[in-house]
Amino acid sequence: MSSDLHFGNLSVSIFGESHGKGIGVVIQGLPGGCEIDFEKVLDFMARRAPKKDGISTRRNEKDYPEIMSGYLNGKTTGTPLAAVIMNTDQHSADYNNISAVARPGHADYTGYERYNGANDIRGGGHFSGRITAPLVFAGAVCAQILEQKGISCGAHILSIGNVWDNRFDSVNISKEFLDEIKAKDFPVIDSETEFLMKQEVADASGRLDSIGGRIECAVVGMPAGVGSPMFDGIENRISQAVFGIPAVKGIEFGRGFGFADMCGSEANDPFTTDGKTIKTTTNNNGGILGGITNGMPIVFTAAIKPTPSIAQPQQTVDYIKMENTVLEIKGRHDACIVPRAVPVVEAAANIALLSFLV
Amino acid sequence: MSSDLHFGNLSVSIFGESHGKGIGVVIQGLPGGCEIDFEKVLDFMARRAPKKDGISTRRNEKDYPEIMSGYLNGKTTGTPLAAVIMNTDQHSADYNNISAVARPGHADYTGYERYNGANDIRGGGHFSGRITAPLVFAGAVCAQILEQKGISCGAHILSIGNVWDNRFDSVNISKEFLDEIKAKDFPVIDSETEFLMKQEVADASGRLDSIGGRIECAVVGMPAGVGSPMFDGIENRISQAVFGIPAVKGIEFGRGFGFADMCGSEANDPFTTDGKTIKTTTNNNGGILGGITNGMPIVFTAAIKPTPSIAQPQQTVDYIKMENTVLEIKGRHDACIVPRAVPVVEAAANIALLSFLV
Amino acid sequence: MSSDLHFGNLSVSIFGESHGKGIGVVIQGLPGGCEIDFEKVLDFMARRAPKKDGISTRRNEKDYPEIMSGYLNGKTTGTPLAAVIMNTDQHSADYNNISAVARPGHADYTGYERYNGANDIRGGGHFSGRITAPLVFAGAVCAQILEQKGISCGAHILSIGNVWDNRFDSVNISKEFLDEIKAKDFPVIDSETEFLMKQEVADASGRLDSIGGRIECAVVGMPAGVGSPMFDGIENRISQAVFGIPAVKGIEFGRGFGFADMCGSEANDPFTTDGKTIKTTTNNNGGILGGITNGMPIVFTAAIKPTPSIAQPQQTVDYIKMENTVLEIKGRHDACIVPRAVPVVEAAANIALLSFLV
Amino acid sequence: MSSDLHFGNLSVSIFGESHGKGIGVVIQGLPGGCEIDFEKVLDFMARRAPKKDGISTRRNEKDYPEIMSGYLNGKTTGTPLAAVIMNTDQHSADYNNISAVARPGHADYTGYERYNGANDIRGGGHFSGRITAPLVFAGAVCAQILEQKGISCGAHILSIGNVWDNRFDSVNISKEFLDEIKAKDFPVIDSETEFLMKQEVADASGRLDSIGGRIECAVVGMPAGVGSPMFDGIENRISQAVFGIPAVKGIEFGRGFGFADMCGSEANDPFTTDGKTIKTTTNNNGGILGGITNGMPIVFTAAIKPTPSIAQPQQTVDYIKMENTVLEIKGRHDACIVPRAVPVVEAAANIALLSFLV
């Protein structure tokens, strides 16, 4: 297996190469009869599309998903749902000088070793960030089914470089708040950070460099008792899905690495009840205990590495000639992919979560 | 599924409850004819056993794995390898007062919701840290097969509370160095931190509290080209396995969350060659690019939350009576499980890695 | 993977070798709180045990399953259910002359090739029919959960040699009828065939030979709409499970191979309704259309090959010396395993069916 | 899951509905760098396409697979291989009268129950035989990779109605012989049966009826020692894949159901060696012992039920109105799908077999 997830009764198989004919996804195991608003799917995907804001690449991607099957009269048919995005408007000339020269931080060399040199390296091939478009499609579909069950997922930019947004209020966050964030062009809680973050990106870009960041994601409405201990719990499935996003190099749930510096008396979330429902007064565990939801918001954070494609000369090797060389990457690249990765992280989470409910 | 991993041709199914009859594991898909030194397996498991050092619980666990099948004349038979550890020496009286009172930070309440109240809660049941013993057994077996392929995995305590050990030299770390660390009673690189870390634990214990930490794990000898993009790569499988360890709340590969604060020009690991092999001069990516190994050491760090069992009174609920109450946990509990979790993290990594090679 | 089934949210992992320490099974994914009458499980397993009727081997197997986990106070806990049957009373001397001489019809040679000569060949090792005991345990547990949902499964000997029992009335068969058959020592519909079938076996035995047969299995109470098209339907899962039984070499659903000689006008099962429920007036399709149940009884038949262990001299090879040789198998062996395979077929079906409902 | 196979490291996900936008398949886990002759893939698929011979439907299907990804410069890239066949030339008017009237023998009613009435029923939707086109595509790709390993698979019509072809010589069959059969327009061993079989079909057609048959499939070149005992052996995977073909209702390996009437002394295949290789002098077991290949040809037979679509009036129900009614199916339908199913059976076998070798 490779670019497919198998989560209980749900599976997602993604395909495509950056400069191939098309990219897409097949989702198996969706229930029949779920209403899916296709326009909302496009809106979700548009959040991932490159912006005209100076941050993202100016390549004009027309990521229009054509649904091949599994969708009729506005509803899932229950049989496999497949979508294809045809590739257009490619400038493969930009990539001409990469040939067997490994771009540092990219999967050129590892892909070469993995696939006996046969993989399509144009534009990063299957390793391209572009392949997250079908992942977002799948996540957008799952999100709507989750919403119908009262479950909402939303993410924001937690940090870019040294600029930090506020964290979610992990105890009191609401669907309305998540919707508000998701509606923003630049998804941050504290709007004042937008300018500062963009500045960080512009600075990096000006230095012919790139910059990383963090994305925080929350899910509300998930009932208690969902998940499993050990290997098939909420954390396992979300992490397996989220590490499917190129550039993600870390994930933490609730306080995550912050737990390492805490005492049990601070870390343990006290339970409380009004006689009807059970809550915790803090939510350091990010809504998950023993791999299973406790009814509080699920909260996790993903670390996004800086885009490896930078315009500075970089020391590297030609892995066929086995020679050291210097690489200058041409073409336009995002100096920071964190904003575009926000809906991708949500998408991965939506898939993982729905898998527990079908 | 639940407490079983299915990684390509390898699967691992773990069972058991803390106070049940026995705990154990079945490993399917091991090659036949691999030499396994049973004493070395016991040594590996002993690293997880509670120490007489004042840090770990004084319960006398006799975690002797009886091999039921799959092992003959010192070798794997290739058919399923199963081991059972019979439970003995239980003091369930210690747990008498937990009944339906949820221990904060534990899975009592989530397990209740998940299993309709039917799960065995004595001693944490299947959620108990004790269930990691068979995980370690499985990892110890996988480790020996990996070693025969020239691949070694080792971990150390990176931090406990505010005390930090040195990090691995992610470029130059050797099998010998890992062996040295693993041979230590208290696995740290800088021996001087041992005293300080133990002090942190003793302090926490004295405050009737507990404390968390970080474990860093490295793998050397893994050839380039192993893994897959997207959902079935090195990061996906390791994270799915490592989140199977209770108390792990975060994982990062290479620089992980540190990437979020870096520029591409620092983060990208330059490739270099001597004409024969390819290396990177830094190893921020922890040996993984696009989910696939690049031949450099694989390095990851896991966040361990403080033991939820603390002797202080804690606010919580009785989830059957639906009443608020105060809980005092009796019995002896580790004030810090980080040292004992070190071989467990290694075990999870060994299983994940071997799965790519069988 | 190998001796484990992964069906959606349910997985079953079987281990053990005939002359090893123990055999057993781990079931993951059972719901919590299902009542399991352990005595009934033993009764189910006793149906598989060798009879004192002259047909089955006189080895005195004490297949007592010790439940290690997953079962408390008469109910499933929801966490992994594991059972171990310790091996006792072995006469490995009987098998001394097999060494590297391949028993025709057995898996000695294929196991040798598969496992690099490392597999345990004593008594057939993991390929032994004895390994079906834990399969029956798992099936017996699943059967009780199915019964609580109103679903019953039962099988009978359809043929041994040239003697045929009646077929199930695939339209009108009832739970009561299945219960009646299952209560019989020799499970046939037409009691008069018992004597004739036993005669066939005795004849074969007298000729130092063995004999095969057919088992027909039916399931009542399964609602319409369960299953999936293509690769994950009722037929796929049942066949994957039933071919897990050594000696099964064919399976057919409903009329199965008989369909090959039919016309559509005979084969199509006409639907009919009383305004409340939908039935078919015939049930050639064995309750399955497009991989999905139609509410009629599920009916399938399995072909069982004659026991390969016969006392006649057989031409074969020593696969290490690479020499032709003649083999005489000593020890006592069933001349016909069809009667003992009846509950095993049921067990496999029960596992497959429950997997669609958890 | 549903229309996807997960076999170890290989997975195949099929999608599409008869009258939807497109049908297709994603194959994950193929090795990189395998040469695939696309023309040969088309040839394989053409064997499944309707013939102009009076037997098959005259619908003009243009099943041209567009490869979206995973194939470059005549080779697999190793990353997911996806193909889409756009649907054209549909006459959905022909199906207008089926609405909620269940066609007997079809999955209309079971699909309705399974998918809450939301599945696309036009032309059978996802249950249509047309969905086997992408299955054949996948099988054709796998077949070429197998051929490069010296493994060939071929099938023929064993029977239609009362007319039987010869069986394969299961001991001596060669790749050349299989190639010869596969090159035939009407794949039978004994050419004289072609006329008789076509007559059977014409007769059935004349009676406004349909007719079933058997397909025998053989695989040569598979080395000994491939497969696994119990649930993940050759028989398990082939049967899971082959039951993915609509209309298959039975499968048997080697002598299959014939074993039921045999004695062990006939059934056991004696081993013999020339000092270099091991063979069996008969091949009743169809090349498989204990789920593992023994180096002899793999042979199995599938039962194909008569096409349910017949032009005679049939008694059935309207499952929405819950009323009895009479159905007359209009449109042109194959009176016998056995000839077209031959390459589909091969395709399923090729996928299952390759999965053991990647």
Short mmCIF file of C-alpha atoms in Angstrom, two decimals, chain B residues 52-220:
data_model
loop_
_atom_site.label_atom_id
_atom_site.label_comp_id
_atom_site.label_asym_id
_atom_site.label_seq_id
_atom_site.Cartn_x
_atom_site.Cartn_y
_atom_site.Cartn_z
CA LYS B 52 14.22 -0.82 42.32
CA ASP B 53 15.42 2.71 42.09
CA GLY B 54 12.65 4.51 43.84
CA ILE B 55 11.29 5.85 40.59
CA SER B 56 9.15 2.99 39.52
CA THR B 57 6.38 1.17 41.28
CA ARG B 58 7.42 -1.48 43.70
CA ARG B 59 4.87 -3.95 42.45
CA ASN B 60 6.76 -7.09 41.75
CA GLU B 61 5.87 -7.90 38.17
CA LYS B 62 7.07 -11.20 36.87
CA ASP B 63 6.65 -10.54 33.20
CA TYR B 64 7.86 -13.81 31.85
CA PRO B 65 6.67 -14.40 28.32
CA GLU B 66 5.84 -17.98 27.54
CA ILE B 67 6.13 -18.58 23.84
CA MET B 68 3.16 -20.57 22.65
CA SER B 69 4.07 -20.97 19.01
CA GLY B 70 6.19 -19.75 16.16
CA TYR B 71 9.55 -20.37 17.76
CA LEU B 72 11.52 -23.60 17.56
CA ASN B 73 15.14 -24.45 18.09
CA GLY B 74 16.03 -20.82 18.60
CA LYS B 75 14.43 -19.66 15.37
CA THR B 76 11.18 -18.25 14.13
CA THR B 77 9.12 -20.91 12.41
CA GLY B 78 7.54 -18.32 10.13
CA THR B 79 4.06 -19.23 11.30
CA PRO B 80 2.41 -17.03 13.94
CA LEU B 81 4.59 -16.23 16.92
CA ALA B 82 2.55 -15.95 20.09
CA ALA B 83 3.60 -15.20 23.64
CA VAL B 84 1.59 -15.08 26.82
CA ILE B 85 2.51 -13.45 30.11
CA MET B 86 0.42 -14.84 32.92
CA ASN B 87 -0.73 -12.30 35.46
CA THR B 88 0.26 -12.96 39.04
CA ASP B 89 0.62 -11.03 42.24
CA GLN B 90 -2.28 -8.65 41.85
CA HIS B 91 -3.55 -6.40 44.57
CA SER B 92 -6.89 -5.44 43.21
CA ALA B 93 -7.90 -4.21 46.62
CA ASP B 94 -5.84 -1.12 45.88
CA TYR B 95 -8.25 -0.27 43.18
CA ASN B 96 -11.42 -0.87 45.06
CA ASN B 97 -12.36 2.75 45.40
CA ILE B 98 -12.22 3.60 41.75
CA SER B 99 -15.38 1.82 40.68
CA ALA B 100 -17.27 4.37 38.63
CA VAL B 101 -15.21 7.32 39.77
CA ALA B 102 -13.22 8.43 36.73
CA ARG B 103 -9.53 8.87 37.43
CA PRO B 104 -8.59 12.14 35.71
CA GLY B 105 -6.17 11.64 32.84
CA HIS B 106 -7.05 7.94 32.63
CA ALA B 107 -9.37 6.13 30.25
CA ASP B 108 -11.87 4.99 32.85
CA TYR B 109 -14.67 7.21 31.62
CA THR B 110 -13.85 6.92 27.91
CA GLY B 111 -13.56 3.14 28.24
CA TYR B 112 -16.92 3.07 29.99
CA GLU B 113 -18.53 4.98 27.15
CA ARG B 114 -16.75 2.95 24.49
CA TYR B 115 -17.57 -0.46 25.86
CA ASN B 116 -21.03 0.08 27.29
CA GLY B 117 -19.62 -0.18 30.76
CA ALA B 118 -18.48 -3.73 30.22
CA ASN B 119 -14.72 -3.31 30.08
CA ASP B 120 -12.53 -4.60 32.87
CA ILE B 121 -11.50 -1.55 34.87
CA ARG B 122 -9.42 -3.33 37.50
CA GLY B 123 -5.98 -1.80 37.37
CA GLY B 124 -6.84 0.09 34.22
CA GLY B 125 -7.77 -3.10 32.41
CA HIS B 126 -6.66 -3.10 28.81
CA PHE B 127 -5.67 0.56 29.11
CA SER B 128 -3.03 -0.26 31.70
CA GLY B 129 0.61 0.51 30.97
CA ARG B 130 1.16 -3.14 31.78
CA ILE B 131 -0.23 -4.01 28.34
CA THR B 132 2.94 -2.57 26.86
CA ALA B 133 4.84 -5.66 28.07
CA PRO B 134 3.69 -7.77 25.11
CA LEU B 135 4.34 -4.80 22.84
CA VAL B 136 7.91 -4.82 24.09
CA PHE B 137 8.11 -8.56 23.54
CA ALA B 138 7.06 -8.10 19.91
CA GLY B 139 9.47 -5.21 19.45
CA ALA B 140 12.32 -7.19 20.96
CA VAL B 141 11.76 -9.98 18.45
CA CYS B 142 11.58 -7.53 15.55
CA ALA B 143 14.70 -5.78 16.81
CA GLN B 144 16.75 -8.95 16.51
CA ILE B 145 15.61 -9.53 12.95
CA LEU B 146 16.43 -5.93 12.11
CA GLU B 147 19.86 -6.30 13.72
CA GLN B 148 20.54 -9.25 11.42
CA LYS B 149 19.90 -6.86 8.55
CA GLY B 150 22.30 -4.34 10.03
CA ILE B 151 19.61 -2.08 11.45
CA SER B 152 19.70 -0.92 15.06
CA CYS B 153 17.27 1.13 17.05
CA GLY B 154 17.88 2.81 20.38
CA ALA B 155 16.26 5.46 22.51
CA HIS B 156 17.08 7.61 25.49
CA ILE B 157 15.40 9.96 27.90
CA LEU B 158 15.63 13.37 26.29
CA SER B 159 14.01 15.26 29.10
CA ILE B 160 12.24 14.82 32.40
CA GLY B 161 10.66 17.96 33.75
CA ASN B 162 13.14 20.73 33.19
CA VAL B 163 16.20 18.52 32.90
CA TRP B 164 17.40 17.82 29.40
CA ASP B 165 19.81 15.25 28.13
CA ASN B 166 21.89 15.91 25.01
CA ARG B 167 20.26 15.11 21.69
CA PHE B 168 21.56 12.35 19.47
CA ASP B 169 24.10 13.45 16.89
CA SER B 170 21.63 12.74 14.13
CA VAL B 171 24.30 12.65 11.43
CA ASN B 172 26.99 10.53 13.04
CA ILE B 173 25.24 8.32 15.52
CA SER B 174 26.45 4.71 15.44
CA LYS B 175 25.11 1.32 16.40
CA GLU B 176 27.81 1.11 19.05
CA PHE B 177 26.64 4.33 20.63
CA LEU B 178 23.06 3.10 20.66
CA ASP B 179 24.13 -0.17 22.24
CA GLU B 180 25.96 1.72 24.93
CA ILE B 181 22.90 3.77 25.78
CA LYS B 182 20.64 0.76 25.80
CA ALA B 183 22.97 -1.01 28.21
CA LYS B 184 22.50 1.72 30.81
CA ASP B 185 20.11 1.31 33.69
CA PHE B 186 19.07 4.88 33.19
CA PRO B 187 19.30 5.57 29.48
CA VAL B 188 20.72 9.06 29.03
CA ILE B 189 23.59 10.26 26.86
CA ASP B 190 25.00 12.69 29.39
CA SER B 191 25.38 10.61 32.55
CA GLU B 192 25.31 13.72 34.67
CA THR B 193 21.69 14.28 33.88
CA GLU B 194 20.76 11.01 35.55
CA PHE B 195 21.03 12.45 39.03
CA LEU B 196 19.17 15.59 38.09
CA MET B 197 16.37 13.74 36.38
CA LYS B 198 15.96 11.38 39.30
CA GLN B 199 15.82 14.42 41.53
CA GLU B 200 13.00 15.83 39.42
CA VAL B 201 11.13 12.60 39.84
CA ALA B 202 11.80 12.41 43.54
CA ASP B 203 10.61 15.99 43.91
CA ALA B 204 7.41 15.25 42.07
CA SER B 205 6.91 12.13 44.11
CA GLY B 206 7.45 14.09 47.28
CA ARG B 207 4.75 16.51 46.21
CA LEU B 208 2.43 13.51 45.63
CA ASP B 209 2.68 14.47 42.00
CA SER B 210 4.05 13.02 38.77
CA ILE B 211 6.10 14.37 35.92
CA GLY B 212 6.39 13.93 32.14
CA GLY B 213 9.20 13.97 29.65
CA ARG B 214 10.50 13.28 26.18
CA ILE B 215 12.07 10.23 24.59
CA GLU B 216 14.32 10.48 21.57
CA CYS B 217 14.75 7.43 19.38
CA ALA B 218 17.22 6.77 16.58
CA VAL B 219 17.58 4.04 14.00
CA VAL B 220 20.81 3.41 12.12
#
